[in-house]
PDB file of C-alpha atoms and ligand atoms in Angstrom:
ATOM      1  CA  MET A  18      91.762 106.140 113.274  1.00 85.00           C
ATOM      2  CA  TRP A  19      89.468 103.203 113.958  1.00 89.00           C
ATOM      3  CA  PRO A  20      90.302  99.999 112.157  1.00 92.00           C
ATOM      4  CA  TRP A  21      87.457 100.185 109.618  1.00 92.00           C
ATOM      5  CA  GLU A  22      88.729 103.681 108.642  1.00 92.00           C
ATOM      6  CA  HIS A  23      92.056 102.201 107.942  1.00 95.00           C
ATOM      7  CA  ALA A  24      90.412  99.523 106.049  1.00 96.00           C
ATOM      8  CA  ALA A  25      88.381 102.095 103.918  1.00 95.00           C
ATOM      9  CA  LEU A  26      91.548 104.189 103.277  1.00 96.00           C
ATOM     10  CA  GLY A  27      93.480 101.272 102.254  1.00 97.00           C
ATOM     11  CA  TYR A  28      90.949 100.126  99.852  1.00 97.00           C
ATOM     12  CA  VAL A  29      90.315 103.522  98.355  1.00 97.00           C
ATOM     13  CA  CYS A  30      94.015 104.085  97.830  1.00 97.00           C
ATOM     14  CA  TYR A  31      94.490 100.830  96.115  1.00 97.00           C
ATOM     15  CA  SER A  32      91.298 101.105  93.996  1.00 97.00           C
ATOM     16  CA  ALA A  33      92.402 104.497  92.787  1.00 96.00           C
ATOM     17  CA  LEU A  34      95.901 103.401  92.048  1.00 96.00           C
ATOM     18  CA  THR A  35      94.688 100.248  90.201  1.00 96.00           C
ATOM     19  CA  ARG A  36      92.189 102.103  88.169  1.00 95.00           C
ATOM     20  CA  ARG A  37      94.949 104.626  87.335  1.00 95.00           C
ATOM     21  CA  ARG A  38      97.687 101.949  86.370  1.00 93.00           C
ATOM     22  CA  LEU A  39      95.588  99.130  84.940  1.00 92.00           C
ATOM     23  CA  ASP A  40      92.465 100.999  84.088  1.00 93.00           C
ATOM     24  CA  ALA A  41      90.537  98.291  85.998  1.00 93.00           C
ATOM     25  CA  PRO A  42      89.036  97.811  89.344  1.00 94.00           C
ATOM     26  CA  PRO A  43      90.921  95.746  92.013  1.00 95.00           C
ATOM     27  CA  GLY A  44      90.970  91.928  91.803  1.00 95.00           C
ATOM     28  CA  ASP A  45      89.387  89.722  94.562  1.00 95.00           C
ATOM     29  CA  VAL A  46      92.690  88.523  96.296  1.00 95.00           C
ATOM     30  CA  ALA A  47      94.408  91.910  95.858  1.00 96.00           C
ATOM     31  CA  ALA A  48      91.518  93.868  97.325  1.00 96.00           C
ATOM     32  CA  LEU A  49      91.439  91.476 100.420  1.00 97.00           C
ATOM     33  CA  LEU A  50      95.280  91.918 100.822  1.00 97.00           C
ATOM     34  CA  ALA A  51      95.039  95.647 100.784  1.00 97.00           C
ATOM     35  CA  VAL A  52      92.468  95.543 103.457  1.00 97.00           C
ATOM     36  CA  PHE A  53      94.349  92.981 105.508  1.00 97.00           C
ATOM     37  CA  ALA A  54      97.580  94.943 105.157  1.00 98.00           C
ATOM     38  CA  SER A  55      95.883  98.074 106.201  1.00 98.00           C
ATOM     39  CA  GLN A  56      95.258  96.541 109.723  1.00 97.00           C
ATOM     40  CA  LEU A  57      98.620  94.834 110.092  1.00 97.00           C
ATOM     41  CA  PRO A  58     100.532  97.810 111.769  1.00 97.00           C
ATOM     42  CA  ASP A  59      98.145  97.928 114.575  1.00 96.00           C
ATOM     43  CA  LEU A  60      97.706  94.009 114.771  1.00 96.00           C
ATOM     44  CA  ILE A  61     101.565  93.778 115.417  1.00 96.00           C
ATOM     45  CA  ASP A  62     102.306  96.944 117.521  1.00 94.00           C
ATOM     46  CA  LYS A  63      99.309  97.047 119.797  1.00 93.00           C
ATOM     47  CA  PRO A  64      99.547  93.522 121.187  1.00 93.00           C
ATOM     48  CA  LEU A  65     103.379  94.063 121.471  1.00 93.00           C
ATOM     49  CA  ALA A  66     102.879  97.139 123.526  1.00 92.00           C
ATOM     50  CA  TRP A  67      99.715  96.285 125.456  1.00 90.00           C
ATOM     51  CA  THR A  68      99.751  92.658 125.889  1.00 90.00           C
ATOM     52  CA  VAL A  69     103.342  91.432 125.600  1.00 89.00           C
ATOM     53  CA  GLY A  70     104.977  94.684 126.688  1.00 87.00           C
ATOM     54  CA  VAL A  71     108.124  94.324 124.467  1.00 90.00           C
ATOM     55  CA  VAL A  72     107.671  97.822 123.123  1.00 89.00           C
ATOM     56  CA  HIS A  73     106.235 100.913 124.921  1.00 89.00           C
ATOM     57  CA  SER A  74     103.964 102.279 122.289  1.00 90.00           C
ATOM     58  CA  GLY A  75     101.353 100.931 119.914  1.00 91.00           C
ATOM     59  CA  ARG A  76     102.777 103.018 117.152  1.00 92.00           C
ATOM     60  CA  MET A  77     106.351 102.003 117.114  1.00 91.00           C
ATOM     61  CA  LEU A  78     108.050  99.040 115.473  1.00 94.00           C
ATOM     62  CA  ALA A  79     105.630  98.074 112.667  1.00 96.00           C
ATOM     63  CA  HIS A  80     104.585 101.692 112.274  1.00 96.00           C
ATOM     64  CA  ALA A  81     108.178 102.991 111.785  1.00 96.00           C
ATOM     65  CA  PRO A  82     108.802 103.694 108.072  1.00 96.00           C
ATOM     66  CA  ILE A  83     112.230 102.053 108.330  1.00 96.00           C
ATOM     67  CA  VAL A  84     110.527  98.648 109.217  1.00 97.00           C
ATOM     68  CA  ALA A  85     107.325  99.265 107.168  1.00 97.00           C
ATOM     69  CA  VAL A  86     109.008 100.007 103.906  1.00 97.00           C
ATOM     70  CA  ALA A  87     111.561  96.974 104.445  1.00 98.00           C
ATOM     71  CA  LEU A  88     108.579  94.657 105.155  1.00 98.00           C
ATOM     72  CA  CYS A  89     106.494  95.959 102.163  1.00 98.00           C
ATOM     73  CA  PHE A  90     109.547  95.524  99.989  1.00 98.00           C
ATOM     74  CA  GLY A  91     110.256  92.122 101.215  1.00 98.00           C
ATOM     75  CA  VAL A  92     106.602  91.022 100.697  1.00 97.00           C
ATOM     76  CA  TRP A  93     106.575  92.612  97.162  1.00 97.00           C
ATOM     77  CA  TRP A  94     109.803  90.953  96.347  1.00 97.00           C
ATOM     78  CA  TYR A  95     108.622  87.594  97.481  1.00 97.00           C
ATOM     79  CA  LEU A  96     105.313  87.860  95.563  1.00 97.00           C
ATOM     80  CA  ALA A  97     107.067  89.230  92.587  1.00 96.00           C
ATOM     81  CA  ARG A  98     109.279  86.131  92.327  1.00 96.00           C
ATOM     82  CA  ARG A  99     106.063  84.231  92.280  1.00 96.00           C
ATOM     83  CA  SER A 100     104.594  86.268  89.421  1.00 94.00           C
ATOM     84  CA  GLU A 101     102.022  87.962  91.741  1.00 95.00           C
ATOM     85  CA  THR A 102     103.548  91.326  91.750  1.00 95.00           C
ATOM     86  CA  GLU A 103     100.158  92.930  91.926  1.00 96.00           C
ATOM     87  CA  TYR A 104      99.518  91.331  95.324  1.00 97.00           C
ATOM     88  CA  GLY A 105     102.778  92.834  96.555  1.00 97.00           C
ATOM     89  CA  VAL A 106     101.579  96.216  95.378  1.00 97.00           C
ATOM     90  CA  ALA A 107      98.201  95.706  97.075  1.00 98.00           C
ATOM     91  CA  PHE A 108      99.888  94.759 100.382  1.00 98.00           C
ATOM     92  CA  ALA A 109     102.292  97.705 100.215  1.00 98.00           C
ATOM     93  CA  VAL A 110      99.525 100.250  99.481  1.00 98.00           C
ATOM     94  CA  GLY A 111      97.243  98.955 102.390  1.00 98.00           C
ATOM     95  CA  TYR A 112     100.141  98.904 104.894  1.00 98.00           C
ATOM     96  CA  LEU A 113     101.711 102.129 103.984  1.00 98.00           C
ATOM     97  CA  SER A 114      98.359 104.020 103.999  1.00 97.00           C
ATOM     98  CA  HIS A 115      97.943 102.976 107.456  1.00 97.00           C
ATOM     99  CA  VAL A 116     101.316 104.344 108.530  1.00 97.00           C
ATOM    100  CA  ALA A 117     100.898 107.501 106.641  1.00 97.00           C
ATOM    101  CA  SER A 118      97.436 108.306 107.825  1.00 96.00           C
ATOM    102  CA  ASP A 119      98.454 107.720 111.551  1.00 95.00           C
ATOM    103  CA  ALA A 120     101.302 110.298 111.131  1.00 95.00           C
ATOM    104  CA  LEU A 121      99.100 112.789 109.189  1.00 95.00           C
ATOM    105  CA  GLN A 122      96.282 112.509 111.655  1.00 93.00           C
ATOM    106  CA  SER A 123      98.614 113.201 114.676  1.00 93.00           C
ATOM    107  CA  VAL A 124     100.057 116.216 112.889  1.00 94.00           C
ATOM    108  CA  LEU A 125      96.683 117.531 111.908  1.00 93.00           C
ATOM    109  CA  VAL A 126      95.342 117.436 115.470  1.00 91.00           C
ATOM    110  CA  GLY A 127      98.545 118.949 116.832  1.00 92.00           C
ATOM    111  CA  GLU A 128      99.724 115.852 118.637  1.00 91.00           C
ATOM    112  CA  TYR A 129     103.175 115.909 117.233  1.00 93.00           C
ATOM    113  CA  ALA A 130     104.653 113.492 119.733  1.00 91.00           C
ATOM    114  CA  TYR A 131     102.462 110.822 118.382  1.00 91.00           C
ATOM    115  CA  ALA A 132     103.997 111.287 114.889  1.00 93.00           C
ATOM    116  CA  ARG A 133     107.603 110.769 116.105  1.00 92.00           C
ATOM    117  CA  PHE A 134     107.364 107.081 115.061  1.00 93.00           C
ATOM    118  CA  VAL A 135     108.072 108.161 111.418  1.00 93.00           C
ATOM    119  CA  LEU A 136     111.656 108.723 112.574  1.00 94.00           C
ATOM    120  CA  TRP A 137     111.915 105.766 115.166  1.00 90.00           C
ATOM    121  CA  PRO A 138     114.593 104.715 116.147  1.00 90.00           C
ATOM    122  CA  LEU A 139     116.271 108.053 115.696  1.00 91.00           C
ATOM    123  CA  LEU A 140     113.546 109.803 117.545  1.00 90.00           C
ATOM    124  CA  SER A 141     111.976 108.234 120.686  1.00 90.00           C
ATOM    125  CA  VAL A 142     108.155 107.763 120.790  1.00 90.00           C
ATOM    126  CA  PRO A 143     106.023 108.605 123.893  1.00 89.00           C
ATOM    127  CA  THR A 144     104.863 105.623 126.110  1.00 90.00           C
ATOM    128  CA  ASP A 145     101.194 104.702 125.700  1.00 83.00           C
ATOM    129  CA  GLN A 146      99.023 105.546 128.658  1.00 74.00           C
ATOM    130  CA  GLN A 147      96.649 102.557 128.878  1.00 63.00           C
ATOM    131  CA  GLU A 148      94.324 104.569 131.109  1.00 56.00           C
ATOM    132  CA  SER A 149      93.943 107.407 128.631  1.00 54.00           C
ATOM    133  CA  VAL A 150      93.196 105.015 125.760  1.00 56.00           C
ATOM    134  CA  LEU A 151      90.642 103.321 127.886  1.00 55.00           C
ATOM    135  CA  ALA A 152      89.078 106.561 128.978  1.00 56.00           C
ATOM    136  CA  GLU A 153      88.843 107.768 125.376  1.00 54.00           C
ATOM    137  CA  LEU A 154      87.040 104.643 124.633  1.00 54.00           C
ATOM    138  CA  GLY A 155      84.811 105.114 127.602  1.00 56.00           C
ATOM    139  CA  ALA A 156      84.057 108.633 126.650  1.00 58.00           C
ATOM    140  CA  PHE A 157      83.037 107.673 123.048  1.00 58.00           C
ATOM    141  CA  ASP A 158      79.513 108.859 122.601  1.00 62.00           C
ATOM    142  CA  PRO A 159      78.134 107.642 119.309  1.00 61.00           C
ATOM    143  CA  ALA A 160      75.015 109.747 119.321  1.00 58.00           C
ATOM    144  CA  LEU A 161      76.899 113.104 119.704  1.00 57.00           C
ATOM    145  CA  SER A 162      80.169 112.272 117.953  1.00 72.00           C
ATOM    146  CA  ALA A 163      80.697 114.477 114.846  1.00 78.00           C
ATOM    147  CA  THR A 164      83.696 112.250 113.850  1.00 78.00           C
ATOM    148  CA  LEU A 165      81.316 109.214 113.915  1.00 81.00           C
ATOM    149  CA  VAL A 166      79.088 111.050 111.418  1.00 84.00           C
ATOM    150  CA  VAL A 167      82.054 111.829 109.166  1.00 83.00           C
ATOM    151  CA  SER A 168      83.285 108.342 109.678  1.00 84.00           C
ATOM    152  CA  ALA A 169      80.012 106.960 108.563  1.00 87.00           C
ATOM    153  CA  VAL A 170      79.668 109.130 105.421  1.00 89.00           C
ATOM    154  CA  VAL A 171      83.166 108.238 104.396  1.00 90.00           C
ATOM    155  CA  GLY A 172      82.230 104.531 105.179  1.00 91.00           C
ATOM    156  CA  LEU A 173      79.145 104.633 102.861  1.00 93.00           C
ATOM    157  CA  ALA A 174      81.154 106.440 100.165  1.00 94.00           C
ATOM    158  CA  THR A 175      83.768 103.699 100.269  1.00 95.00           C
ATOM    159  CA  VAL A 176      81.129 101.081 100.173  1.00 95.00           C
ATOM    160  CA  GLY A 177      79.632 102.798  97.157  1.00 95.00           C
ATOM    161  CA  LEU A 178      83.114 102.727  95.504  1.00 95.00           C
ATOM    162  CA  TRP A 179      83.542  99.058  96.408  1.00 94.00           C
ATOM    163  CA  ILE A 180      80.060  98.161  94.794  1.00 95.00           C
ATOM    164  CA  ALA A 181      81.144 100.294  91.774  1.00 94.00           C
ATOM    165  CA  ASP A 182      84.216  98.233  91.538  1.00 93.00           C
ATOM    166  CA  GLY A 183      82.294  95.062  91.420  1.00 93.00           C
ATOM    167  CA  THR A 184      82.533  94.075  95.103  1.00 94.00           C
ATOM    168  CA  PRO A 185      86.121  92.754  94.807  1.00 94.00           C
ATOM    169  CA  GLY A 186      87.049  90.290  97.407  1.00 92.00           C
ATOM    170  CA  LEU A 187      83.725  88.499  97.731  1.00 90.00           C
ATOM    171  CA  GLY A 188      84.625  86.343  94.574  1.00 86.00           C
ATOM    172  CA  VAL A 189      87.156  84.517  96.709  1.00 84.00           C
ATOM    173  CA  PHE A 190      84.270  83.189  98.909  1.00 85.00           C
ATOM    174  CA  HIS A 191      81.973  82.442  95.880  1.00 78.00           C
ATOM    175  CA  ARG A 192      84.660  80.327  94.127  1.00 67.00           C
ATOM    176  CA  SER A 193      84.927  77.786  96.826  1.00 60.00           C
TER     177      SER A 193
HETATM  178 ZN1   ZN B  29      98.298 102.433 113.602  1.00 84.69          ZN
END
């Protein structure tokens, strides 16, 4: 999934959960945290694999549930001690939506090897082929890509939800 798709999914999941739990749209800081956390697994693993080279896959350490759940619990616990439990929930929802959607996407397209990170380190994960990633990007054709159309429709629907929620997140910038 592209970064904006992870952001959209993280926001939609958090918005739905907040409306169900609190009967209210997400708050400014919580919405930003959910979107930020939805990018974090890739922001950690991709540079570690592709730039630093300490892991061999862009879906490994920070994507592995054993690390992801521990990290989310740690963040939630830290924020809960400061009476900011909701921020911890937002972080966890954004982060875990990324991990879950990466695994689900790999399973749905039949690339089961790329879902093995859900049981890392018990299962090994395949080594990223930088060339194939770059070739994929090079072959990307916006005009003909059906997935881009779907992505755009989902993106517009997410923006619609965000507007219906009262554009949470923007208030942080207006306040200053
Ligand atoms: Zn990812």
